[in-house]
Each structure stands twice: as C-alpha cells, then as structure tokens.
Amino acid sequence: MELNESEREKQTKLARIRALGINPFPPRAEWIAQRVMAIEAADRAKSTGSNTDNQNADQPEQASHTSTPTQPFSVMGRVIRKNTKGKVSFAHIEDESGKVQFFARLGDDSLSAERFQLWDSLIDVGDWVEAVGIPFLTKAGEPSLRISAWNLLSKAITPLPLAKEEKQTDGSIKRYSAFADPDLRFRQRYTDLAVNPEVREIFIKRARLVKGIRDFMDSNGFLEVETPILQPLYGGAAARPFTTHHNQLDQDLYLRISYELYLKRLLVGNIERVYEIGRDFRNEGVSFKHNPEFTQIEFYAAYMDVFAVMELTERMIQAAARAVLPASTNGISQFRGNTINWFQPFARQTMRDAICEHTKLDYTLFPDAESLGAEIVKQNLMSAELVRGKTRGKLIDSLLGDYVEKTLIQPTFLYDYPRDISPLAKSKVDDPATVERFEGFIGGMELCNAFTELNDPFDQEQRFLDEQKGGDDEAQLLDEDYIRAMRYGMPPNGGFGMGIDRLAMLLTDKDTIREVILFPHLRQG
RNA sequence: GGCCCAUUAGCUCAGUUGGCAGAGCGGGAGCCUUUUAAGCUCCGCGUCGCAGGUUCGAGUCCUGCAUGGGUCACCA
C-alpha cells in the first residue's frame, strides 16, 4: 500500500509509540466503567461555573467550590482538533453525543511531565483516545476536562480531511475547505461520516423515520415478516431484475423487484395484516431518485380497499414526518426550495382531472391507444416517435410523468389508473378499463403506489397472459403458484408500496438519493 | 445511452497567450503556561485522472478512455 508524506510521518510516529512500549491499537478502553459522554462532561464542566486561573489551577481538586460532582471520570472519543501552546495543550474530543475539550498542563500535580510530553508528541487529530479528568471551564469559558491520565485507543495513519470551523457572531458555524467531493464522499463514506457531522445526522433521521413507520404499522395490527430476496420468478412491479445462479441446484434466481406476490400469499394463509420493510433490486437506470437497490415498505390489509389504504397511508406518512421533523416545525419542511406541509390533509385528485388540468386533454374522450395517441400528437404534447407503440395506459402514464408529476409538491394522491399498466389491481366495478389504484406524490416525486388488490384467480391469470402478449421486457411473468394460492381464496384486500429512500430525501431536504443511502451504487468499486 | 462541464498536493482550490508546479488549510522541525479558523520562524510533501497525439517545449491544444456532476432519453 502506497503511503503519502503525512502517512509516512504517522508510520514513523507509530514506530516510536511501539518503541515506548505503548500499544497503538489496544484491545479495549481502560476506563469504560467510568465513561461519561462528551456532552455530559461538558455539562458538568459548565455547572462547575469556575473559570480556573493560574493560582488554583495547581490544585484542581479545589477548583470548584460548588456541590457539583467533580470526581474524576473518563471520556473516550476521537481527537478532532489539537493545539499545544507551550506548556498547555488543548484538544477537542468528539463522541456520538458531541464534543468536549481536553486540557493538559505541564506542571499539574496529577499529570506527570512525561505523560504531558507524550500527549503533546504522540497524539494527533484523528486518533481515538480516552482520558480521566476533572471538569472545569477555561478562561475563555470552554467546557473542558483537565486530564490526569490518558490512553491512546487507536492511532490514525491517514489524516482526516477535517475542516476548520469558525464561530460567527450570530452563532452559526462557518466551515473552511470542508470535505465535499461527492465521488470521494460516497466512495469513502467512513471519511464523510467522520468529518461531516451533518451527514451523521441524515442517517440518524433516516433511522427515526424507519422506526416511526415500523411503530405505526405495529400499532395498527400489522405483522412484520421477511420473504425471499432470491426468487425463482420475479414479479409485483414492472422492472428488469438482477439475475443470479445457485450452483448446487443449478438454478437461475432473481433478486426481488418487489415483495408483492409473496406478501399476498400470506393473506391466503390467514395473515390479515402484513408488512415488510427491506431491500428491492431493479436493474435499471441510476438517477437522483433511482438506486439499483433501494428500501421499500409494502403492506397488505384484508378487507381494505384503495381508499382505506389511502387514509392509512396519509396517517403513516404523517407519523414518519412527526418522527423526523422537530416539533417546532409544525410539520413544515423544505425540499428543493419548496415548502412542504406534511400535516395538512393530503390532496386527492383523479388522474383524469390532474392531466386535464395540466394539458387540457381529457383522455377519457379517447377510448383507445390510436385515437389518444393521435390527439396527443395533434396537441403537440409528445412527439409521434414517442407515441408510437405505446398502449393507452402507457400514453396516459407518460402524460402524467411529463406534465403533472413535477407540479405535485404538496402531498397529493392521484387515483383511477388505466388497467393495462396495473396488472395486479382490481378494476372499478362500473369501469373495467380503470383500476382502483392511487399513487402518492410529494415534492414533485412519486413516492408510493397502492391499489385494491386483484383476488380473482381467473382474472389474474388472464392479466398475466395479456402482459406476455405485450412483449414488453418488463412484463409480469406468469406465476402459477401465485395463481394457485389465489384459488385457495384470497380475502379482498388493499396493498401498498413506498420508497423509503425517497421519503428520507424529502424529510432531510437532500437532492439525491445517494445522500440518504450510506453506500450508494457507484461505478467500478 | 446522447450532449455539456469537471478531474492539479491529504482537503478546498488558483494556474493568464503553450515556456521552471502554486496558495490556504493539513503535515514536519522549532518557539509559545488558557487556545479555539490560536500565533510566530523555517520546510512543498505532486504520476497535473489514464493512454496516445501535435509541438523545440503540454497542467494548458487534439483524440480516445475512466470517474464524477448537470441535462435529455429511459425508468412503477
């Protein structure tokens, strides 16, 4: 492994550490039993209220005259700033709770001259350390720990690209030359997380979001399950799959593109409310809102129809927003420069009305692909080339994508979808060409998709066969076991799927899905 | 996949008309007993993304490739 100049310097330092008989990578921290989080250490320092001056600094035990406990405790974490000034040394130590300053002083009774020199010469920014000490405030008012003993916990060889920070008069923090190259940040996410605290915050919010959804589902009587990721047949969505192979069985397998067909089998097995949160894989384009693997929640609820699901969805998304957004925001957040109001009732509109509103075209007046396609070209909404070969449903879906989706900033449900792009959804009783389906949009992005599920095995089989005739490479495969399951009797039910990553983007105001996935897909590597 | 832009030190970036590779931060050596973008003195640490080409001479111009970003196409 090739080392750069500063890495070679660190390697030399590592040899010195070893020569001193110090283990630069000890197996454990020494004082974990006395550990206090940095934020608590800082609080204790603040409550001492004593700005130690040079006189009483020689007797740290007497530095505080308050009742606040000043007995020694330990803080462990990472050195993110170090500054030795002559015979005193300052270092900021960061742990998961925040940071606190370590203060070492040559001449303190509690810290030997040798240990001071070693601290000064061996410890660098990036190293993991622990120290025992007593809390106090420096002259500048900085909550600090006057250290009496310390250990190196892990030596950093490669320097962290830590940015310098300057406190502005208004209290905000200005950062200089922060580690910002997206390529490096995503490839070396560990570095990104180590030096950019706001990146850690994204994933804390994401975890809260998932927990909020899980709590909501559990409290509404849903059973969480896990179904196969490796599937002999893929289905439940229109997407190309990743293919793999089981060697011993000599069997091709697919990574799932959805959980739908397995979860609905469970309804046949008398599990009435079921959900899964997990990973889907789609072998398609990568964009700011598409990653080849992404996290989805799907649920299915017996006896519900699409409108009951819509109502439940609204409450679920609001529960997720509540779990992430600070209470002071009242459910208002920003996304791509737009304000989103999560707590107001979600808008509801038919697909026909939405497209009518944005294109002046009422597609219900054109009953087949030929007449609708001709009208679309006539009104100059799409080129003849793009219209060619599309079914009526795909034309409508294209109009939605081109003219409506970007405008749906506030939470909005669009419903009444064409049947031919919805092979697993139940038709409306009075309009067989339309299905009981909705999609939810927020921030101009499609977020979720739901419908009254088709539970008629004969209708379902015919839909699969119709898909095959279309010759589309994203067509649903005929899953005979799924049809068999349905023949045993599937209760009427409503189903739902939602991209968790996109919801995380919306709630953290991130422009790209890569910001909310810890290790997003990148080429070569 | 098409088009456009970018890629220079560990990080963030400058680099003029083709003429010795630069700055700040970081790092090293030294000074400094309450610093906090600490300060002061000295030190540049480099496969200018990769491979070719043009030229006396290429970080700079040309071609191809790689990676990233934007955009269009595609995409439940």
PDB file of N, CA and C in Angstrom, chain A residues 272-324:
ATOM      1  N   GLU A 272     -53.897 -11.456   8.167  1.00  0.00           N
ATOM      2  CA  GLU A 272     -54.785 -10.445   7.578  1.00  0.00           C
ATOM      3  C   GLU A 272     -54.119  -9.087   7.371  1.00  0.00           C
ATOM      4  N   ARG A 273     -53.149  -8.784   8.226  1.00  0.00           N
ATOM      5  CA  ARG A 273     -52.427  -7.508   8.043  1.00  0.00           C
ATOM      6  C   ARG A 273     -50.928  -7.810   8.105  1.00  0.00           C
ATOM      7  N   VAL A 274     -50.236  -7.553   7.030  1.00  0.00           N
ATOM      8  CA  VAL A 274     -48.840  -7.967   6.938  1.00  0.00           C
ATOM      9  C   VAL A 274     -48.020  -6.875   6.268  1.00  0.00           C
ATOM     10  N   TYR A 275     -46.760  -6.734   6.710  1.00  0.00           N
ATOM     11  CA  TYR A 275     -45.882  -5.780   6.027  1.00  0.00           C
ATOM     12  C   TYR A 275     -44.445  -6.256   6.073  1.00  0.00           C
ATOM     13  N   GLU A 276     -43.654  -5.684   5.165  1.00  0.00           N
ATOM     14  CA  GLU A 276     -42.231  -5.963   5.126  1.00  0.00           C
ATOM     15  C   GLU A 276     -41.502  -4.673   4.795  1.00  0.00           C
ATOM     16  N   ILE A 277     -40.394  -4.444   5.508  1.00  0.00           N
ATOM     17  CA  ILE A 277     -39.504  -3.332   5.173  1.00  0.00           C
ATOM     18  C   ILE A 277     -38.182  -3.968   4.772  1.00  0.00           C
ATOM     19  N   GLY A 278     -37.723  -3.709   3.578  1.00  0.00           N
ATOM     20  CA  GLY A 278     -36.498  -4.368   3.136  1.00  0.00           C
ATOM     21  C   GLY A 278     -35.990  -3.791   1.837  1.00  0.00           C
ATOM     22  N   ARG A 279     -35.155  -4.575   1.190  1.00  0.00           N
ATOM     23  CA  ARG A 279     -34.443  -4.087   0.011  1.00  0.00           C
ATOM     24  C   ARG A 279     -35.022  -4.691  -1.264  1.00  0.00           C
ATOM     25  N   ASP A 280     -35.236  -3.844  -2.257  1.00  0.00           N
ATOM     26  CA  ASP A 280     -35.599  -4.276  -3.605  1.00  0.00           C
ATOM     27  C   ASP A 280     -34.452  -3.965  -4.545  1.00  0.00           C
ATOM     28  N   PHE A 281     -34.402  -4.695  -5.641  1.00  0.00           N
ATOM     29  CA  PHE A 281     -33.300  -4.558  -6.596  1.00  0.00           C
ATOM     30  C   PHE A 281     -33.877  -4.405  -7.996  1.00  0.00           C
ATOM     31  N   ARG A 282     -33.521  -3.353  -8.691  1.00  0.00           N
ATOM     32  CA  ARG A 282     -34.033  -3.168 -10.053  1.00  0.00           C
ATOM     33  C   ARG A 282     -32.879  -2.813 -10.973  1.00  0.00           C
ATOM     34  N   ASN A 283     -32.777  -3.584 -12.035  1.00  0.00           N
ATOM     35  CA  ASN A 283     -31.641  -3.475 -12.957  1.00  0.00           C
ATOM     36  C   ASN A 283     -31.926  -2.405 -13.997  1.00  0.00           C
ATOM     37  N   GLU A 284     -31.940  -1.170 -13.551  1.00  0.00           N
ATOM     38  CA  GLU A 284     -32.350  -0.074 -14.425  1.00  0.00           C
ATOM     39  C   GLU A 284     -31.463   1.139 -14.218  1.00  0.00           C
ATOM     40  N   GLY A 285     -31.869   2.229 -14.818  1.00  0.00           N
ATOM     41  CA  GLY A 285     -31.042   3.433 -14.781  1.00  0.00           C
ATOM     42  C   GLY A 285     -30.838   3.970 -13.380  1.00  0.00           C
ATOM     43  N   VAL A 286     -29.735   4.678 -13.210  1.00  0.00           N
ATOM     44  CA  VAL A 286     -29.410   5.320 -11.933  1.00  0.00           C
ATOM     45  C   VAL A 286     -29.660   6.810 -12.113  1.00  0.00           C
ATOM     46  N   SER A 287     -30.315   7.422 -11.161  1.00  0.00           N
ATOM     47  CA  SER A 287     -30.555   8.863 -11.256  1.00  0.00           C
ATOM     48  C   SER A 287     -30.645   9.435  -9.849  1.00  0.00           C
ATOM     49  N   PHE A 288     -30.974  10.729  -9.762  1.00  0.00           N
ATOM     50  CA  PHE A 288     -31.059  11.346  -8.432  1.00  0.00           C
ATOM     51  C   PHE A 288     -32.132  10.687  -7.572  1.00  0.00           C
ATOM     52  N   LYS A 289     -33.078   9.965  -8.215  1.00  0.00           N
ATOM     53  CA  LYS A 289     -34.103   9.302  -7.399  1.00  0.00           C
ATOM     54  C   LYS A 289     -34.147   7.797  -7.627  1.00  0.00           C
ATOM     55  N   HIS A 290     -33.151   7.244  -8.290  1.00  0.00           N
ATOM     56  CA  HIS A 290     -33.094   5.795  -8.520  1.00  0.00           C
ATOM     57  C   HIS A 290     -31.741   5.242  -8.112  1.00  0.00           C
ATOM     58  N   ASN A 291     -31.728   4.228  -7.265  1.00  0.00           N
ATOM     59  CA  ASN A 291     -30.516   3.472  -6.940  1.00  0.00           C
ATOM     60  C   ASN A 291     -30.847   2.007  -7.246  1.00  0.00           C
ATOM     61  N   PRO A 292     -29.895   1.232  -7.761  1.00  0.00           N
ATOM     62  CA  PRO A 292     -30.217  -0.162  -8.130  1.00  0.00           C
ATOM     63  C   PRO A 292     -30.794  -0.973  -6.970  1.00  0.00           C
ATOM     64  N   GLU A 293     -30.349  -0.700  -5.747  1.00  0.00           N
ATOM     65  CA  GLU A 293     -31.010  -1.333  -4.610  1.00  0.00           C
ATOM     66  C   GLU A 293     -31.578  -0.229  -3.746  1.00  0.00           C
ATOM     67  N   PHE A 294     -32.802  -0.417  -3.307  1.00  0.00           N
ATOM     68  CA  PHE A 294     -33.451   0.633  -2.534  1.00  0.00           C
ATOM     69  C   PHE A 294     -34.383  -0.002  -1.520  1.00  0.00           C
ATOM     70  N   THR A 295     -34.733   0.792  -0.529  1.00  0.00           N
ATOM     71  CA  THR A 295     -35.518   0.259   0.584  1.00  0.00           C
ATOM     72  C   THR A 295     -36.987   0.582   0.371  1.00  0.00           C
ATOM     73  N   GLN A 296     -37.806  -0.423   0.564  1.00  0.00           N
ATOM     74  CA  GLN A 296     -39.224  -0.233   0.337  1.00  0.00           C
ATOM     75  C   GLN A 296     -40.015  -0.800   1.512  1.00  0.00           C
ATOM     76  N   ILE A 297     -41.166  -0.213   1.759  1.00  0.00           N
ATOM     77  CA  ILE A 297     -42.138  -0.863   2.631  1.00  0.00           C
ATOM     78  C   ILE A 297     -43.336  -1.246   1.772  1.00  0.00           C
ATOM     79  N   GLU A 298     -43.801  -2.469   1.957  1.00  0.00           N
ATOM     80  CA  GLU A 298     -45.070  -2.860   1.354  1.00  0.00           C
ATOM     81  C   GLU A 298     -45.945  -3.388   2.474  1.00  0.00           C
ATOM     82  N   PHE A 299     -47.239  -3.088   2.394  1.00  0.00           N
ATOM     83  CA  PHE A 299     -48.172  -3.737   3.323  1.00  0.00           C
ATOM     84  C   PHE A 299     -49.432  -4.171   2.603  1.00  0.00           C
ATOM     85  N   TYR A 300     -50.101  -5.151   3.152  1.00  0.00           N
ATOM     86  CA  TYR A 300     -51.369  -5.642   2.605  1.00  0.00           C
ATOM     87  C   TYR A 300     -52.327  -5.819   3.760  1.00  0.00           C
ATOM     88  N   ALA A 301     -53.551  -5.356   3.578  1.00  0.00           N
ATOM     89  CA  ALA A 301     -54.540  -5.396   4.650  1.00  0.00           C
ATOM     90  C   ALA A 301     -55.844  -5.967   4.120  1.00  0.00           C
ATOM     91  N   ALA A 302     -56.249  -7.118   4.683  1.00  0.00           N
ATOM     92  CA  ALA A 302     -57.511  -7.736   4.286  1.00  0.00           C
ATOM     93  C   ALA A 302     -58.663  -6.785   4.571  1.00  0.00           C
ATOM     94  N   TYR A 303     -59.655  -6.830   3.724  1.00  0.00           N
ATOM     95  CA  TYR A 303     -60.938  -6.093   3.858  1.00  0.00           C
ATOM     96  C   TYR A 303     -60.833  -4.621   3.500  1.00  0.00           C
ATOM     97  N   MET A 304     -59.630  -4.109   3.340  1.00  0.00           N
ATOM     98  CA  MET A 304     -59.500  -2.705   2.959  1.00  0.00           C
ATOM     99  C   MET A 304     -59.587  -2.574   1.442  1.00  0.00           C
ATOM    100  N   ASP A 305     -60.048  -1.400   0.983  1.00  0.00           N
ATOM    101  CA  ASP A 305     -59.951  -1.076  -0.435  1.00  0.00           C
ATOM    102  C   ASP A 305     -58.964   0.078  -0.591  1.00  0.00           C
ATOM    103  N   VAL A 306     -58.822   0.545  -1.801  1.00  0.00           N
ATOM    104  CA  VAL A 306     -57.795   1.541  -2.084  1.00  0.00           C
ATOM    105  C   VAL A 306     -57.995   2.829  -1.273  1.00  0.00           C
ATOM    106  N   PHE A 307     -59.250   3.147  -0.974  1.00  0.00           N
ATOM    107  CA  PHE A 307     -59.477   4.413  -0.255  1.00  0.00           C
ATOM    108  C   PHE A 307     -59.171   4.272   1.233  1.00  0.00           C
ATOM    109  N   ALA A 308     -59.394   3.059   1.762  1.00  0.00           N
ATOM    110  CA  ALA A 308     -58.996   2.812   3.150  1.00  0.00           C
ATOM    111  C   ALA A 308     -57.474   2.856   3.258  1.00  0.00           C
ATOM    112  N   VAL A 309     -56.801   2.320   2.249  1.00  0.00           N
ATOM    113  CA  VAL A 309     -55.336   2.349   2.231  1.00  0.00           C
ATOM    114  C   VAL A 309     -54.845   3.799   2.139  1.00  0.00           C
ATOM    115  N   MET A 310     -55.554   4.580   1.357  1.00  0.00           N
ATOM    116  CA  MET A 310     -55.182   5.991   1.189  1.00  0.00           C
ATOM    117  C   MET A 310     -55.217   6.711   2.545  1.00  0.00           C
ATOM    118  N   GLU A 311     -56.266   6.437   3.285  1.00  0.00           N
ATOM    119  CA  GLU A 311     -56.426   7.078   4.593  1.00  0.00           C
ATOM    120  C   GLU A 311     -55.301   6.637   5.539  1.00  0.00           C
ATOM    121  N   LEU A 312     -55.008   5.315   5.514  1.00  0.00           N
ATOM    122  CA  LEU A 312     -53.953   4.779   6.373  1.00  0.00           C
ATOM    123  C   LEU A 312     -52.588   5.350   5.972  1.00  0.00           C
ATOM    124  N   THR A 313     -52.385   5.474   4.666  1.00  0.00           N
ATOM    125  CA  THR A 313     -51.120   5.999   4.142  1.00  0.00           C
ATOM    126  C   THR A 313     -50.873   7.422   4.619  1.00  0.00           C
ATOM    127  N   GLU A 314     -51.924   8.224   4.560  1.00  0.00           N
ATOM    128  CA  GLU A 314     -51.787   9.613   4.989  1.00  0.00           C
ATOM    129  C   GLU A 314     -51.319   9.665   6.452  1.00  0.00           C
ATOM    130  N   ARG A 315     -51.913   8.824   7.278  1.00  0.00           N
ATOM    131  CA  ARG A 315     -51.531   8.829   8.689  1.00  0.00           C
ATOM    132  C   ARG A 315     -50.128   8.264   8.884  1.00  0.00           C
ATOM    133  N   MET A 316     -49.773   7.270   8.073  1.00  0.00           N
ATOM    134  CA  MET A 316     -48.430   6.676   8.199  1.00  0.00           C
ATOM    135  C   MET A 316     -47.353   7.693   7.829  1.00  0.00           C
ATOM    136  N   ILE A 317     -47.557   8.394   6.727  1.00  0.00           N
ATOM    137  CA  ILE A 317     -46.548   9.365   6.287  1.00  0.00           C
ATOM    138  C   ILE A 317     -46.445  10.507   7.294  1.00  0.00           C
ATOM    139  N   GLN A 318     -47.586  10.883   7.846  1.00  0.00           N
ATOM    140  CA  GLN A 318     -47.541  11.942   8.858  1.00  0.00           C
ATOM    141  C   GLN A 318     -46.827  11.465  10.125  1.00  0.00           C
ATOM    142  N   ALA A 319     -47.006  10.188  10.448  1.00  0.00           N
ATOM    143  CA  ALA A 319     -46.293   9.630  11.614  1.00  0.00           C
ATOM    144  C   ALA A 319     -44.788   9.638  11.351  1.00  0.00           C
ATOM    145  N   ALA A 320     -44.407   9.318  10.113  1.00  0.00           N
ATOM    146  CA  ALA A 320     -42.987   9.321   9.747  1.00  0.00           C
ATOM    147  C   ALA A 320     -42.428  10.738   9.843  1.00  0.00           C
ATOM    148  N   ALA A 321     -43.207  11.714   9.337  1.00  0.00           N
ATOM    149  CA  ALA A 321     -42.764  13.113   9.381  1.00  0.00           C
ATOM    150  C   ALA A 321     -42.611  13.566  10.831  1.00  0.00           C
ATOM    151  N   ARG A 322     -43.556  13.129  11.664  1.00  0.00           N
ATOM    152  CA  ARG A 322     -43.510  13.513  13.075  1.00  0.00           C
ATOM    153  C   ARG A 322     -42.258  12.938  13.740  1.00  0.00           C
ATOM    154  N   ALA A 323     -41.844  11.751  13.301  1.00  0.00           N
ATOM    155  CA  ALA A 323     -40.680  11.101  13.904  1.00  0.00           C
ATOM    156  C   ALA A 323     -39.376  11.807  13.527  1.00  0.00           C
ATOM    157  N   VAL A 324     -39.400  12.538  12.406  1.00  0.00           N
ATOM    158  CA  VAL A 324     -38.163  13.138  11.899  1.00  0.00           C
ATOM    159  C   VAL A 324     -38.103  14.642  12.134  1.00  0.00           C
TER     160      VAL A 324
END
